[in-house]
Each structure stands twice: as C-alpha cells, then as structure tokens.
Amino acid sequence: MQDLLWLIPALPLAGFLILVLSGGRIREPLAGWLATAMVGASFAVTVAVFADLVSHGEEERTFTQTLFEWLPSGSFQVGFGFLADPLSITMCLFVTGVGALIHLYAIGYMHGDPKFTKFFLYLNLFVFSMLMLVLGDNLLITFLGWEGVGACSYFLIAFWHTDISNATAGKKAFVTNRVGDWGFMVGTFLVWTTIGSVNYLDISAGASGVAAVTATAIVVLFFVAATGKSAQIPLFVWLPDAMAGPTPVSALIHAATMVTSGVYLLVRLNPLLFEAGWANDVIAWVGAITALVAALIAISQNDIKKVLAFSTVSQLGYLFLAVGTGNYVAAIFHMVTHAFFKALLFLGAGSVIHGMAHDQDMRHYGNLRKYMPITAGTFIVGWLAIAGVPPFSGFWSKDEILAGAWDYSSGGKVLWAIGLLTALITAFYMTRQVVMTFFGEEKWRSLTGEGHDPAGGSAVNAAENADADLEHSPAHDQHGLTPDFEPHESPPLMTLPLVALAGLAIVGGLINLPFSDQFERLGGWLEPVIAHEHEMPGGSTLVVLAIVAILAALTGIGLALVVYVRKRIPAKDIEQEAFARGFYIDESYSRFVGGPGRRLFDAVAWFDANVIDGAVNGVGTVTQVAGTQLRRLQSGRVRGYAMGMAIGAVLLVGYAVARMGF
Amino acid sequence: MLATTFVEYAVWAVAAAICLLGALGVVLFRNPVHNALSLVATLFGVAVLFVAQEAYFLAAIQVIVYAGAIVVLFLFVIMLLGVDAIESLGIERHVWRRPVAIVAGAGLVALVLVAVLVGTAEVTGQPSSTGSLGGEYNDIERIGRALFTDYVWAFEITAVLLTIAVVGAVVLSRKPTEAALDEAEFDRVVEESRLDEDVPEELDDDELDELEADDEAVGSEDLPTYVDEPGVTS
Amino acid sequence: MSAAIVASQSSALIASESGAAFNPLPWLVLVPVIGSVVVAMVPANRPGTSKQLALVFAAISGCLSIFLLTEFHAHEAGFQFVVDREWIAQLGISWHLGVDGISLFMVVLTGLLFPLAILAVDPHHDEKPYYAWMLLLMAGSMGVFLALDLVLFFLFFEIVLIPMYFLIGSWGYDGRVYAANKFFLYTMFGSALMLVGIVATAYLHQQAAGGELTFDLVTIAESQSIGQGAARWLFASFALAFAVKVPLFPLHTWLPDAHTEAPTAGSVILAGIMLKLGTYGFIRFGLYLFPEASEWAAPVLLTVGVIGITYGAVCAAMQKDLKRLVAFSSVAHLGFIILGIFSFTNQGLEGGVLQMVNHGITTPALFLLVGMIYERRHTRQISELSGLQKVAPVFAGVFTVVMLASVGLPGLNGFPGEFLTLLGGFKGARWWAVVAATGVILAAIYLLWAYQRVFHGEPSEENRSFREISLAEGLVMAPLIALIVFLGVFPKPMLERIEPSVEILLEHVGNHSDADVTDVAPPSGVAAEEGSH
Amino acid sequence: MNQQAYVILAALLFGIGAVGLLVRRNPLVMFMCVELMLNAVNLTFVSFAKSLDDVGGQVVVFFVLVVAAAEVVVGLGIIVSIMRRRSGVTADDLRMLKG
Amino acid sequence: MLATVAQQAQDTQDTLAIPSVDAVALLPQLILMVGGLLLLTIVSLVKGRMPKSATTLYTVAIASASLISTIPLWHRVQNPAEGPTSLMAGAVGLDGFSLFVTWVICIGVALAALLGDGYLRREGLDGPEFYVLLLLSAAGGVTMASANDLIVMFIGLEALSLAAYVLAAMHARRIASQEAGMKYFVLGAFASAFLLYGIALTYGATGSTNLAKIQQFLSDSVLTQDGMLLAGLALMLVGFGFKVAAVPFHSWTPDVYEGSPSPTTAFMASVVKAAAFAGLIRVFVVTFPSYAVQWRPAVYALAAASLVVGAVLAVVQSNVKRMLAYSSINHAGFILLGVQAATATGTSAALFYLLAYTFMVVGSFGVVSLVGRGGGPDRHHLSSYRGLAKRQPVLALAFTLFLLASAGAPFTAGFLAKFGVIGAVVERENWSLAAIAMLSAVISTYLYLRIVGTMYFSGDEDDALERPKVRVNPAARVALTVAVAGTLALGIIPGPFADLAQDAVAQLVAAP
C-alpha cells in the first residue's frame, strides 16, 4: 500500500484539474460531489497507508517515494518526493478526514453560489497543497505546499472579491505569509549549506552535528515562517481578517489545517530544535503570549467568526508553547483535537450564519437552540472541548501542554501560569459566545431598521463582512435580519459533518490518554519521529495540575455565566475597548504601512523619477546647454572664425615651442 | 667687407622699413585705394629684399606680377564696385577684438621667432647638393632648369590651377539674370548688421555683450516653419 | 583561419562538431533576415499578407530552434553546432557561432516568443514595416545568443537596437519618441565603451599571447593572458554595457519608459529577450572572459543587483500605470539573476540561466495580458480599471496564474530560478541573498496590490463591458501557461542541459580566480543519500 | 649679413597680415592682408634658399606667385559677385549662415 | 604636350636631366585633368546643342575611367617585384595609399556629378562649368594625395580648393551660396598662408620640400634644434586642420556646407575631405614618423576637440544640412583618430573610414539636396522631413541607412569604419581618446535619431502627408543606389575593402 502514497495528494489534484479543464461545464452540485469524493478517496488511501505503516515494525514506519527529480543543480538535489512516517500520516489523516467533512458541508453551504464550481476547485487545490506540505520529504516540497496553501488561502479569502475589503483581506494574508516565507527560504538555505541536504531524513540524521548557533539561527528562521503561517505574534494580524472567506474555508484552512502547518514544520525539524538552545524559549514564550493576547482579544469580539478566529490564534499559541517546551507529542495531539473541535465550531458558526441570513453579529442572535437544535448541540460539544472540560478531547490535549510546560527550564512555571490563565479566559469567551448565540432573548426581534450597531470596534468590520456575505451569497434571503425573521436549521448535508465532528471532538482525547504508556498511543506512534522524548512531570504533580486546569476552565465558564446570564457584572466592564481592537496591534501596523511605509515607498518612487531619471535627462540637458553656448561662437562673422583659427594656430605653435629642444 | 655689410644692412633697413610701413598702411588706411597702394610699397620692399638675396628673377616677377597685375586687379575691382568708401575703423563691435587680434598676431610672431631663431644656425636643413645658387648658370637659368627637372610636375599642375581660376572667374562674374531667391533675407541680415555697427564706441563691454547676447538669443532659436515670410524669420 | 586553428586547439570547452549533418545555427539568423527582406519587398495588397509571411518565417526559425533543442546533446559541456568561418580575416573577426547549455534555452525562447508575439499582436497601422522590423529583431536576438566572436556579438548586440527603436517609435504609445530615443541612446551609451573594451581585449590578448589578432571568444577566454589590472578595466567596460541592458540600478531608467511606450510585442521582446542580453553577456563575456575581474567586481554587482531587487519592487508598487509596474518588476527579477551569476555557485548560475528563461516567459505573458487590457479599455492606468474579475473571470484566472508565477510561487516557473539563485547566492554571497530574499515579500506586495485594484472590487461603469478573453488570445496564452506550469513542476530537462556548461564555466572561473566554486555537499550529505533510499 | 634678419622681417609681415585680416571688415582689404602673409612667406623662402644655397626655395616662390595670382582671380571673382548685389557690404554683414 | 616640352628642353640643354614621364602611372590624374579640359572645350564649341544629361554622363565616365585606370597600377604597386615608385623627379608618389584615395575621390566625383544633374536643372543652373570644376578639382585632389613634394601638395591643394570655392559660390541665385563661397575663400586663403609658412619653415629646417628627401635627411641626421621644424609642423597642421575641418579650424564648415549647393556640399564632404586627409597623412604619418612623439599630442587635441564639439554642436541644430555639417566635424575627429595613431593600422583605418564616409555623406547630402527645396531659408529645416517615411518610404529608408551608418550602426559601413579607428587608437593604448570618441558617437547618435525620428515618428498629426512628393530624378536615384550599396557592402562584406585599405598602406613611397 505504500506505493500508493502519491495518490494521496494526486487525488485532490485530479479533482482540481478536472474542474479546471472542464471549463465550468461541471456545475453544482456535481462539482461539489466530485471534489468531496476526491478528498474522501484521498482519505481512504491515507487510511490504507496508515494501516500499512501500522503493520510494520516501529523502526520501519518511514517510507519515501520519489516521483522525479525536481530541482537537481549540482550538489543541490531535490526530488519531487514524499515521506510517509507516523507524523506525516497523522497529519494526512486529519487533513483528508476533516477536509472531506468540510467539503461535504460546503456542498450545502455554498448552495446557489454562482461560483460554486470555482469554490470546490480552490478547495481541492488547497487540499492538494496541504498534502504536499505534509507529505513532502524535503523542505522544498513542503515549501511548495506551504506556498500553495497560501495562494489558495488568498483565493478563498478573496472569494467574494467584488467586495474590496475581502480582496484586501486576501492580499493581507498572502503578504503577511510572505514575510514568513522569507524566513522559510533563508532557513532552507542555511539548512542546505550546513547539512548539505534539505531532505528531512538527512536533516534528522545530520542535526546532531550542527553547531548550536547555526541550529538556533535555523530554528529562529523557520519560526519566523511559522509565525506567518500559523498566525503568531507578530504576524497574526491576517487571520482575523481572513474570516472574510466563506465559512467552510475558515473551518478548513484557518482553523483545522493550514494554520497548523507552522507547528508541523517545527515538529518536523525537532532534531534541530533540540540543538537550538534559546530558540526554543523564543518559541515557547511567543506561543504563550500569543495565546493569552488572542484570548483576551476574543473576549470583546462580537462577530461570531472573529471570536473563533482569535480563539484559533490563541490555541495555536498553545501549540507553539508545546513545541517550545519540547512537548511535540502534545503539540500534535492538541493540533488534532483542535482540528476536530475548531472545525466543528466554525462549521457550527457557519450553520448559524447560514440560518441567520448571513448576519455574523452575535448581538443579533439569541435563543437559537430553539431553531437549530443540531447546530446548537454540536456547537456546545465544541464549546466544552475547547474550554477544557473533561472528558472532552480538548481537556486532554490542553492539559498535556500545560503539564509539559510546568517543568520547562526557562520560566516553565510562568509559562504554565499564562497557559492556565488563557485556559480560563478561553472558557470565558467561549461560554460568552454560546450564551449569546444559543441562549437568552431573540435579539434580532428588537432590531430597528437602522441595521447594525456600529459600536464595538471590530464589529464594524464584522458588519461589513456580513454585508459582503449577504450581498454575494444569493442563496438566502437578501434582506438581512428583520424582526420577523425566522431562523432555520441547516440542511442535513451541513449538519451531518457537524455531528461527525462533534463525535470526534468528544472522543478525540482517546488517542493519547495520559494514564500510562499504553494509553499514550499517539506518543508511542510518533516516537520514531521525535528525536528526544519530552519528560513529563511526575504522576502526582500531573494530577494536581490537571485538577487546577479543570478548575480554571470551570471558573471561566462560571464567570461568563455570571456576566452574560445573570448579568451581575456589566459586560462592558469586561469587554475592554483595547481587547476589541486587538490591542491596537493591527491598527498600528496599518498606520505604519499607510504612513511611514507608504511615504518611504513614495519617496523611493519620487527619487527614481526625479533624481535617477533626472540625472539621465540632466545629461541631455547639459549637452543641449553646452551646445547652445558653443553655438554663440558660430556667430556667422567670418572674422570671428579667423580669430578662432588664429588662436588655434597660436596654441599649436606654442605647443611646438614647448616641445622643442634648445 | 665692412662696407658690403653696411650696404647690406642699409638696404635691409630701408627695404624693411618700406615693407613694414606698407604693411601697416594696408592694415591701417581706411580707404581701400590707399590700402592697395600701400600693398604696392610692401611688394616693392620685398622685391628689393629679393634682390639683396640674389633672387633677381624673382624680384622682377614680384614687381611685374604682383605690383603690375595683382594690385592692379585689386584697384580695378575697387573701382568697379565703387567700394572705395571709407571704412569707419573707429567702430568695432567687440572692444576686445583688436587687442586680442594684436596679442594673437604678436604671440604668433613671437612664438615662430622663438622657434626659428633659438640656437645659432640660420637653418637646420643641409645645404643643397644639386641646386646650388652659385655655379655655372645664371639666376634665370637656374630657376628654369629647376622648373623643368625637379619641379616639372608642379609646373604642369599649375596649368590646372590657372584653368580653374579662369573658369571660376567666368562662372562667378556672370551677371545674374534674375533676383536672388534670398535677396530679402540678405537685405535684412545686412540691415541688422548695419544697426549693430551704429553702436557707439563708448559702450562698455557689458552692454555690448548684452547686445550680442540678445542677438544670439534670437539667432539660436529654431527657424520657424513658415516659408514665405522671410521678413519675419529670426 | 588561424583563429579557427587556435580555437580548435583550445580546451575542453569546444565539444566535437555535432554529428547532425544539418547545422541550424546560421539559418536561425538568416531565415528571419530573409523573411524581413521578403516582407519588405512583397507588396501588401491584402491586409494580413505581411503578417502571414512574417509568421511563416518566424515559425521556421522557431522550429529550427526546437530542432536545435532536440538535437542538442544534453550532457555535453562545450559549444555544439559550431560554425566558424572567416569574415574579416585581417582583423581576426570570424563568423563563429555555437550554442551551449547556457545559450540553448535563450535561443529556444527567442524562437518561441517571436512567433507568439507576431501572432498575438497586430499593429494598428503600417503592418508591412512592422513585421519586417520584427523579423530583423528576431535575427539580431538569435545572433547575440549564438555569437562566439566578440565583434560578432557586439554587432548583434547593437543591431537589435535599431528595429526596437522603430518598433517603439512608430507603433508605441504617447511618449514613444522620447522613450525610443532614450532607449537607443542609453543602451548605446552603455555599449559604446564596450566596443573599446572589445578591441582592447583582442589587442591585449594578441600582445600577451602572441599570434595574430583575433576576436574569438573561446581563444581569448581560454588563454587568459591579459594582465589582471587591464582585465579589470576591460571587464568594467563590458559590465557597463551589460548593466545598462539588464538593467541594473541606477542605470535602469530607460526601461520603464521603453517598456511602457513600446507596443505590446515590443514589450514582450524587450522583457523576454533583450533584457537577457545583459545577463547573458555577464555570463558569457564577464565570467568566461574575465573570471578574475568578475570575482573582483562581484561585491559591487551583487550590491546593485540586490538594490535592484528591492528598489525595483518598491518602485513597481508605486506605479500608476500597469505596464510600468510590470516593467519595474523586471528590474527586480533581473536582480535575482545577477545575484545568482555573481554568487559563483553552481546553483546560482543555473538558477540564473533558468530565471532568464522563466522571466522570459512570465513577463512577456504579463505584457500580453496588459496589452489585451489596453486593447479593450484604451488605458493602462490602474485607477481606471476595476473589478475585471467579475466581468472576465477566465481572463483574470490567466492573469492570476501568470502573476503568481511572477511572484515566484513554487510549482510555477518563477520559482525554480528564483530559488536557485537565492540558494546559490546564499552559499556564495550570504548576506546579499538574505536581503535579496525580502524581494519575495515585495513582489507579492506590488503584484497583488495591483491585481486587487484592477481585478477585484465591483467593476465601474466603463469596465462593465470588458470583453472576456477570446479564443485567439487564449491560443496565444495557452502555450505560455503550459510552459509556466511545466517548467515549474519539471525544470529538470532544462537544468540537466544547463548544468554541464555551468560546471565547466565555474571550473574555469575557479582556475583563474580566487573564487571558491567548489560544489561539494557537506559530509552529512553523503549520509543523506544513503538515507533516502 | 645675418639671414635671420630677413626671417624676422618676414615673420613681422606675416603677423601684420594676420592681424589685418582679423581687424578689417572690407573683404578686399582682408584679402590684401592675405597677400601680405604670402609675401612674408615668399621672403622666408628666399631667405632660406640663400642660407641653404638651394634654388628650390626660389622656385617655390615662383609657384607661390602663380598660386597667389590664381587665388586673386577667384577671390576677387567671389567678392565681385557678392558686392555688386549691395555695394559696401562688409565681411561682418555676411551672416545669413550662422549658428 | 609634356613630352614635347621635354624634347625641346633636351635639344637645347644636354645637361638638363628631364625626368622620364611614366604617363601610365599618371593616368588617373591625367584622365581627370584632360577630361575636365576636354569638357570645357566641347561645351564651348557645341554650346546649346548638348543633351542636358550628357555632361553628367561624361563626368561619371571620366571618373570611372580614372578609377579603372588605377587597377593596373594597383597590381603594379602590390607586385612585390615592382612596388611603390616615385615619379616625376620624386614629386609624385605612386603607391597603394595614393591609389586608394584616388578611388575615394573618383567615387565622390561621380556621385556628386549624379546629384548635380537634377539639382542644377531644378535650380536653373544648367552650366557645364560645374562638371569642369568637379573634374579639375578632383584632379587637384588626386595630385595632393599622390604628392611626394610639399610644393606639389600645396599646388594640388590650391587647385582643389580654388575649384571648391567656386563650386560653393556658384549658385548665382542664392546669396547664401556666395556668402558661403566668400567665407570659404577668405578663411581658406588665410589657412593656406599658414600652411605655406609651415612649408617654408619645414623647408628651412630640412633643406628640401621633397618628402622623400626630408625623410632621408631626418633619418641621416638628428636635429638638435628642432624648433623650426616643429613650428613648421604646427603651422602645416593649421592648414590641414582647416581643410579637414578639425576644431578649432572648423568654423567655416557649417556655414559653407549649409550655404553651398547640396551636390557641392557632398563633394566637399567627400572629395575635399579625403584629399585633405591624404595630404595630412602623407605629411605627418608618412614623412614625420620620427617626430610622432611631438605631433601626436597636437593631433590628439584636434581629434578630441573635433569629436566633442562636432557632436555637441550638431545636437542643437534644427537645420538638417547644418546638422550634417557638424556631424562631418565629428567624423573628421574620428578619422583624426586614425591619423593620431601614426601607425599603419591607423592609416588603413582612416582610409577605410574615408571610403565608408564617402558613401554615407554623399548619400546623406543627396537626400538633403532632394528634399530641401523652395526659396526660404528654412528649406532644410527638420520640419521638411516630417512624415517623409509615409510619403516616400524608400527615400526615407535610404536616408535612415546613411544616418545610422554615420552613427556606426552594425552591418553598415559606419560600424567598421569606427571600429577600425578605435582599434588603431586602442593599439596605441590611448584609452582616453577611445572613450571620448565613443561617447561623442553616442551624442551624435542623438542627432541622427532626431532626423530619423522626424521622418518616421511625426507627421501623422499635421499636413505632412499632403506635402508634395519629392521627385527623385534618375541620376540621383542612381547615386543614392550606389551610396546605399556601398554603405551596405562595406558593412556586410567589409573583408575585401579592409584588405584593400590594409594593402594600401603596406608600403609607401616615402616610407624608409
């Protein structure tokens, strides 16, 4: 079955090609089904390969397949090759699995969209790219996928491109990612010049011989790449804007798969990370701080997708915290569970939006559990999972990250504390979201004709996005929310994936229970890939930490209930303006880019047009002026000419005299 | 010997004086007729000097051809054209012209003399082995022999030169049958030039330069594209 | 005669005469010349006659270039299909043509782009001279890449200016006369001193090495007899010409004007072929002829190259004219090639050559697309275009692919060259490459920003009737798109033909300079090869 | 007697002739100045012929005379052809062609 | 005639050693001279009855005959057994150099005559004197080129110049023409005086006017006092500098070129310039190589100044004829490069340049003579050329070829001409001059592009298309065709011509 490895990415690619070459002749819903089938088939192949790997001994669970040489240039030899090992297959499994579910969901969600086919075409291309990223047996193929997912993300964010803000969001995502790509490329160069190969296997083999400084540099560079793709401080700003894309896109790309690729990359390079010294501290701290900051921002968001977006950023922070503390298994574990529950939450949110005439403002929601019970039920599962309530999957994975941080050498306790606080806040804002959406009054009933409340920072954006969705998704009522609007549950095509994901979100923790080695299946499975195993705190500490984590989650939920159900504390006191506006980070970026950055660019362009080109034209002008001046000597008067000749003669004879011998 | 030398010096001095005065007369007299007559004086002086240097035949030719033919031709043309009008030597467009001209001329002479006279030898070339000025033949014979031996080709070519001169004179002196195409333009330019010359001598450099500059500014512009209005052109 | 003997004695760079009985090289040049004369002679009674004729001749030459590609021995390093005929014997100038891995693809590119450009773009008036000039331009371009004689190279290098001058001046847009003059004079200024350099090279070579005066590139390059100091000056004279042609900062300002004002076909050829004359010259007449001086001058050239990458991108971002934007993007892209060349690494050079070809596909494609926009809207001002993706989605899709190739997206052809140049640059000139890599960010900024302004958003009133890509236009774009994808995914056929020539060139450079050109993988690389199977 | 005296005199004549051409406006007079210069050259030739004891110098003078005569014919022809259009035209007036 | 004279002389004086006259060797000059005189005779006898174009044909035939008569001579000179000889008591040098210049002169005369045909008719100047003067002037030029004696050279120069003065001034209906003749004459006479004074000093310094003897003298003895010789050289350089139009002795050029009838201008730019350069090279390069150290810097200065001033001043002109006049100063600078090198390479490069330049410049002024019509002072203004490419594409293309060749475009005569002189300079390792030359070429290219641009890129917007077409009479058509052919042939198959130029200087009469 290993020989079929290439089929995993090839199937989605085939789907993409069929849809492209058909030139739009394959329409709704066939295009959707085709795309879904391709991803589903890909999932099947993945499972087969997985089974094959499992059947092998632990040491033989690594397999490469090179299709052809891609960029052979002297000693730089890069094949178009795939690497199947426990790590990549794990990734593949949830990429194709969750991907297939989201495709399915999208058939329903995108119903009626004029660009239905194009949507699935992009989606298939995305899955292909993501699989290349995951399966590539060297950094360059990963980079191919890395850029591919970036481009697809760009297409899909800007999918409804007639609204310029969507287009801007797409461009922003791409450009921000490109900043990270700089790190990826330079990192790749450094790896090659250091180790002589960009193959992962060679890197693993050669990592121990890499000097600490070099390893640190490499890891920092790749971390730069990861901050771009995985939306960490300082490059996280694109992800919230990326919610402009259709909701399945948010679920697939901006929650479950693409954004985790930074983590995947670093885990891939874990042998180098081991050598990298303080780079790990950087990763851990950036992760922790991102987690906290994003969680705080999420508190004040009113757009249902924005909350989830910041939540994603925050959860990704957790992953980096885990990677930084060397807890790779936990990172992958949480990545998987997060994929389940975050995809679930996004799809749930999509279902809500779908049912609410594409209004994304949570302040217009309320009591929706009555209208869309399946969505509400599954969403609540997701909520519990992300909040870290046992036994839902999120609890196990998050707890493992926190516990893993506890013993970390550089400020492990503080990292743990930050993580814990984040967990509390996560529970809080997720509770807030659930309460605002599914419980309480039916707030759209009291909407005035004026439409949306512009207060509350990014809500403005959210509203615009909502408008955009409204305008360009003609499947539903075009009129927006009116007091007499009746929400409805989504079609089975959409709820089916919800249910499936909810199931996974509940039981996902099973793959790696911390009770004993036997239960730590994921840990065992990934062992061949992880060069240096992470030491977890001892048994009792682990239990205490777990209990504290549960308490924190419950505290967060409780607080939220106090604020939003009992309304003991005014929400305004908690939903700080600074949170709502994302600590002004994005704004200051924009201000910089629009201000000094723009001025710098303008200055360069001015310099080019006036100084450099001016100099060129200046040469011409000088010639003209010189000619005009010289021309005055040509007065037309013959005596003047004779004078010139006489002077010339004097000079020549003078020269002769100067040269003569005496 | 002394006497000979003295006579030589005397002849040289007198002839040189005639030459130089005549030359100055050519340059300084305002009436062309006087200029021509001064030229005759110079030519005569030169002829004397030829004699002093044993070039008797050349001296004769000098008088016959130069004074007798060339200067007469000059006078003839002066009379023909009636250009014996007095040239106002007091006016010069550029005050600097004369000083510069004189400095250039003097510099040229000085430099040539430095180059020629430094050292003791009169000439650096070696005396002729074949065409000695002494010997069995007289002056005319010597020249005649040289003309038909060493210089025979030059002599032949001279014929071409003279033919050209004749043809040229015929071509140039044909009376034009109709008015020149650029008569108006010519009149305008001459008029303009005349106006320039009315500039009083007292004008200082700057003002003259300004005048000059204005003049050139007009001249340096591209010619206008219309054809039939020469009066308006620059 | 003597030159030929010396040439044949010299070195491994001369591969044995190709086995093929038919040597296409002279015909690559002559067919377009003949075509040009024919087009000029034949009375164009019906509109289209000239075009058909021109297309036929360009296509014949193009087919010959394909034939060349198929007959080319992939793993040979030296010059193949060599023709060496005496031309001006007493000056040692010969009609010496040959092709190696470095020039092969430029020849093929020339053979492909010209028929496409002729097919794709119609002049709006005076079609007969237009096609005659195009064919002449083709001949000149072919000649530059084939010439192995310094004077012959210079002749072709200069002759291409004339047809291009007329193409810009006669069939260009509003500022065409200014642009044409600027283009001609600027490039001529650059190459003026190169002529002195060429003569001096031959003369100094004769002085140092003895024998007769010869302008044969191979002979002179292989003997390396010119003293160090002189060689550096000579290199400088060559470098100035090439720097203008590339163009390198700060000698680039002719390019935006020329590109913008040129007719579409002119821009296509300018960007696709003529800019490469500079980089090709740097390889062939810089590195090969003056290895030591190249190494000596590398820091300066790397610096201006890297400045070009960032500076060109920044300028591109601020352009209001779409064509001007693409023009500035060339400044940036060509900077990568310079980085690769002067890294003196296998990867850098191969990447440079690869990038020369790939830039020669993507940028012409962009110009064609911009030309199509102009045809429809009669404007290239970004501010006057909007929302085109809504009205012409396929057109936008094609544009997107080309744009992403230009941005350097892996899997498309912009990437391999860019990556290899940076990789080689990183190996040979680390810090320059690190800065240069920021170019990938800037490229995304200016292109995506422009794309957004032109294609995204709601189309304004004037743009609503924007026509979708037509079948003819699609046929023109199709081969380009196919190449963009194919060369992005599978550049190996090119790389394996380029590599032997690059290797031997680098060996040459290494032998004659202090440059470290070793291309040995670090020790663990050996282990790696074992591990990967 | 020292032949250099003749050479000096010739140089002076040449100089005066040259200066005259530079300062005079009447084309006829300018042309006379050229004749002065030619005479200076003749004097030089004769002087050198004497010094070198070579008839060649004298023969040259003979030719110069012929050339001068031919020049005068052509020169006066040109002057006549232009001055009869407008009497009293000076050399400075002739500036239709300039720049 | 000659023989009779000699015979008589022999009768009277036994001791008179009349030089033997090798009439065959003198044929090129004799044909031109006799042809001129014969024409003069014929027209004075049959005036009024001759077909108008007969004189043109006659002139072309004479020039061709002269050209053909050089062929056996060339073989003689190139034959190692015979080699270059001097004739007429050492006054005439028969060598490759003189023959090559003769070709240039003959070609120039023939082309100028062809241009004159239509021009004279158009301007109502139907006089055979034009052709007589052309032929006699050319005879003077050939004499000058083959002169091996300074006095012969001087007389040849005067013959050439006097005819040229007349040709410049002969347009009776244009005062500008007479003004040009006047200026040319006054300044030419002034320059002749300098040249003659230089000859005098040289004579004093070396004891002879014969170039071979001078060389012999200089190789036999070393001058400790070389002041007189150097002053002589300097003054001769003034004279030659004037004739070749080198800065600062150039100032007559634009005015005279502009004012003269266009065929005459073509003649002056090709024939007069070629003969003048021949004289310059014969005197300086061939005769005074031992003083090259001293005179080369002076020629360097003239060359550099000509290159720059010619180019810069040309750029600001708006009168096409004047532009070309200034560009001819620039070209003179280029040819001076070959002279400045003072090597065989340099001389042969200069010769090649002269040949190439003849085709280009006659072609250029030919087009100018066709296009510039009417009476206004602006008939040669750039605007007359607007849209010419649309009205008369072939004429415009030909003009473009001449202009681009002048700029040194590849595969035209101009490129190899420039290449040769640059090569000569580089061989002397005179880098600065080479650089100045090439930069001046760039500047002057702007000028050529201006004209080309006017022809091709403007004229859509105005009445350019409605302007009357220029009628190209058959003679001019032939002239332009020959010029085009020459310009292209020298560019594409330059080998044979470069060979000739090289062989021409392999061995010279006066060379030691």
mmCIF file with all atom_site columns, C-alpha atoms in Angstrom, chain A residues 186-198 203 206-207 209-215 217-218 272, chain C residues 426-427 430 521-525:
data_model
loop_
_atom_site.group_PDB
_atom_site.id
_atom_site.type_symbol
_atom_site.label_atom_id
_atom_site.label_alt_id
_atom_site.label_comp_id
_atom_site.label_asym_id
_atom_site.label_entity_id
_atom_site.label_seq_id
_atom_site.pdbx_PDB_ins_code
_atom_site.Cartn_x
_atom_site.Cartn_y
_atom_site.Cartn_z
_atom_site.occupancy
_atom_site.B_iso_or_equiv
_atom_site.pdbx_formal_charge
_atom_site.auth_seq_id
_atom_site.auth_comp_id
_atom_site.auth_asym_id
_atom_site.auth_atom_id
_atom_site.pdbx_PDB_model_num
ATOM 1  C CA . VAL A 1 186 ? 16.568 31.648 4.255  1.00 0.00 ? 186 VAL A CA 1
ATOM 2  C CA . GLY A 1 187 ? 16.171 28.834 6.734  1.00 0.00 ? 187 GLY A CA 1
ATOM 3  C CA . THR A 1 188 ? 16.211 26.340 3.904  1.00 0.00 ? 188 THR A CA 1
ATOM 4  C CA . PHE A 1 189 ? 19.374 27.863 2.532  1.00 0.00 ? 189 PHE A CA 1
ATOM 5  C CA . LEU A 1 190 ? 21.013 27.671 5.904  1.00 0.00 ? 190 LEU A CA 1
ATOM 6  C CA . VAL A 1 191 ? 19.989 24.072 6.339  1.00 0.00 ? 191 VAL A CA 1
ATOM 7  C CA . TRP A 1 192 ? 21.398 23.206 2.965  1.00 0.00 ? 192 TRP A CA 1
ATOM 8  C CA . THR A 1 193 ? 24.676 24.995 3.433  1.00 0.00 ? 193 THR A CA 1
ATOM 9  C CA . THR A 1 194 ? 25.014 23.450 6.866  1.00 0.00 ? 194 THR A CA 1
ATOM 10 C CA . ILE A 1 195 ? 23.824 19.927 6.343  1.00 0.00 ? 195 ILE A CA 1
ATOM 11 C CA . GLY A 1 196 ? 24.127 19.632 2.607  1.00 0.00 ? 196 GLY A CA 1
ATOM 12 C CA . SER A 1 197 ? 20.640 18.431 2.054  1.00 0.00 ? 197 SER A CA 1
ATOM 13 C CA . VAL A 1 198 ? 17.130 19.595 2.566  1.00 0.00 ? 198 VAL A CA 1
ATOM 14 C CA . ILE A 1 203 ? 18.302 16.692 8.464  1.00 0.00 ? 203 ILE A CA 1
ATOM 15 C CA . GLY A 1 206 ? 22.681 15.393 10.477 1.00 0.00 ? 206 GLY A CA 1
ATOM 16 C CA . ALA A 1 207 ? 21.093 17.531 13.137 1.00 0.00 ? 207 ALA A CA 1
ATOM 17 C CA . GLY A 1 209 ? 26.364 17.663 14.063 1.00 0.00 ? 209 GLY A CA 1
ATOM 18 C CA . VAL A 1 210 ? 25.008 21.168 13.650 1.00 0.00 ? 210 VAL A CA 1
ATOM 19 C CA . ALA A 1 211 ? 26.580 23.849 15.778 1.00 0.00 ? 211 ALA A CA 1
ATOM 20 C CA . ALA A 1 212 ? 24.269 25.357 18.359 1.00 0.00 ? 212 ALA A CA 1
ATOM 21 C CA . VAL A 1 213 ? 24.457 28.831 16.871 1.00 0.00 ? 213 VAL A CA 1
ATOM 22 C CA . THR A 1 214 ? 23.579 27.584 13.430 1.00 0.00 ? 214 THR A CA 1
ATOM 23 C CA . ALA A 1 215 ? 20.806 25.409 14.732 1.00 0.00 ? 215 ALA A CA 1
ATOM 24 C CA . ALA A 1 217 ? 19.541 30.521 13.562 1.00 0.00 ? 217 ALA A CA 1
ATOM 25 C CA . ILE A 1 218 ? 17.810 27.858 11.519 1.00 0.00 ? 218 ILE A CA 1
ATOM 26 C CA . LEU A 1 272 ? 17.258 20.652 15.054 1.00 0.00 ? 272 LEU A CA 1
ATOM 27 C CA . PHE C 2 426 ? 23.246 32.293 -0.010 1.00 0.00 ? 426 PHE C CA 1
ATOM 28 C CA . LYS C 2 427 ? 26.100 29.904 -0.480 1.00 0.00 ? 427 LYS C CA 1
ATOM 29 C CA . ARG C 2 430 ? 25.275 35.043 2.097  1.00 0.00 ? 430 ARG C CA 1
ATOM 30 C CA . ALA C 2 521 ? 27.982 18.813 -0.464 1.00 0.00 ? 521 ALA C CA 1
ATOM 31 C CA . PRO C 2 522 ? 28.958 18.903 3.191  1.00 0.00 ? 522 PRO C CA 1
ATOM 32 C CA . PRO C 2 523 ? 29.799 15.481 4.675  1.00 0.00 ? 523 PRO C CA 1
ATOM 33 C CA . SER C 2 524 ? 26.411 14.694 6.028  1.00 0.00 ? 524 SER C CA 1
ATOM 34 C CA . GLY C 2 525 ? 25.032 14.991 2.550  1.00 0.00 ? 525 GLY C CA 1
#
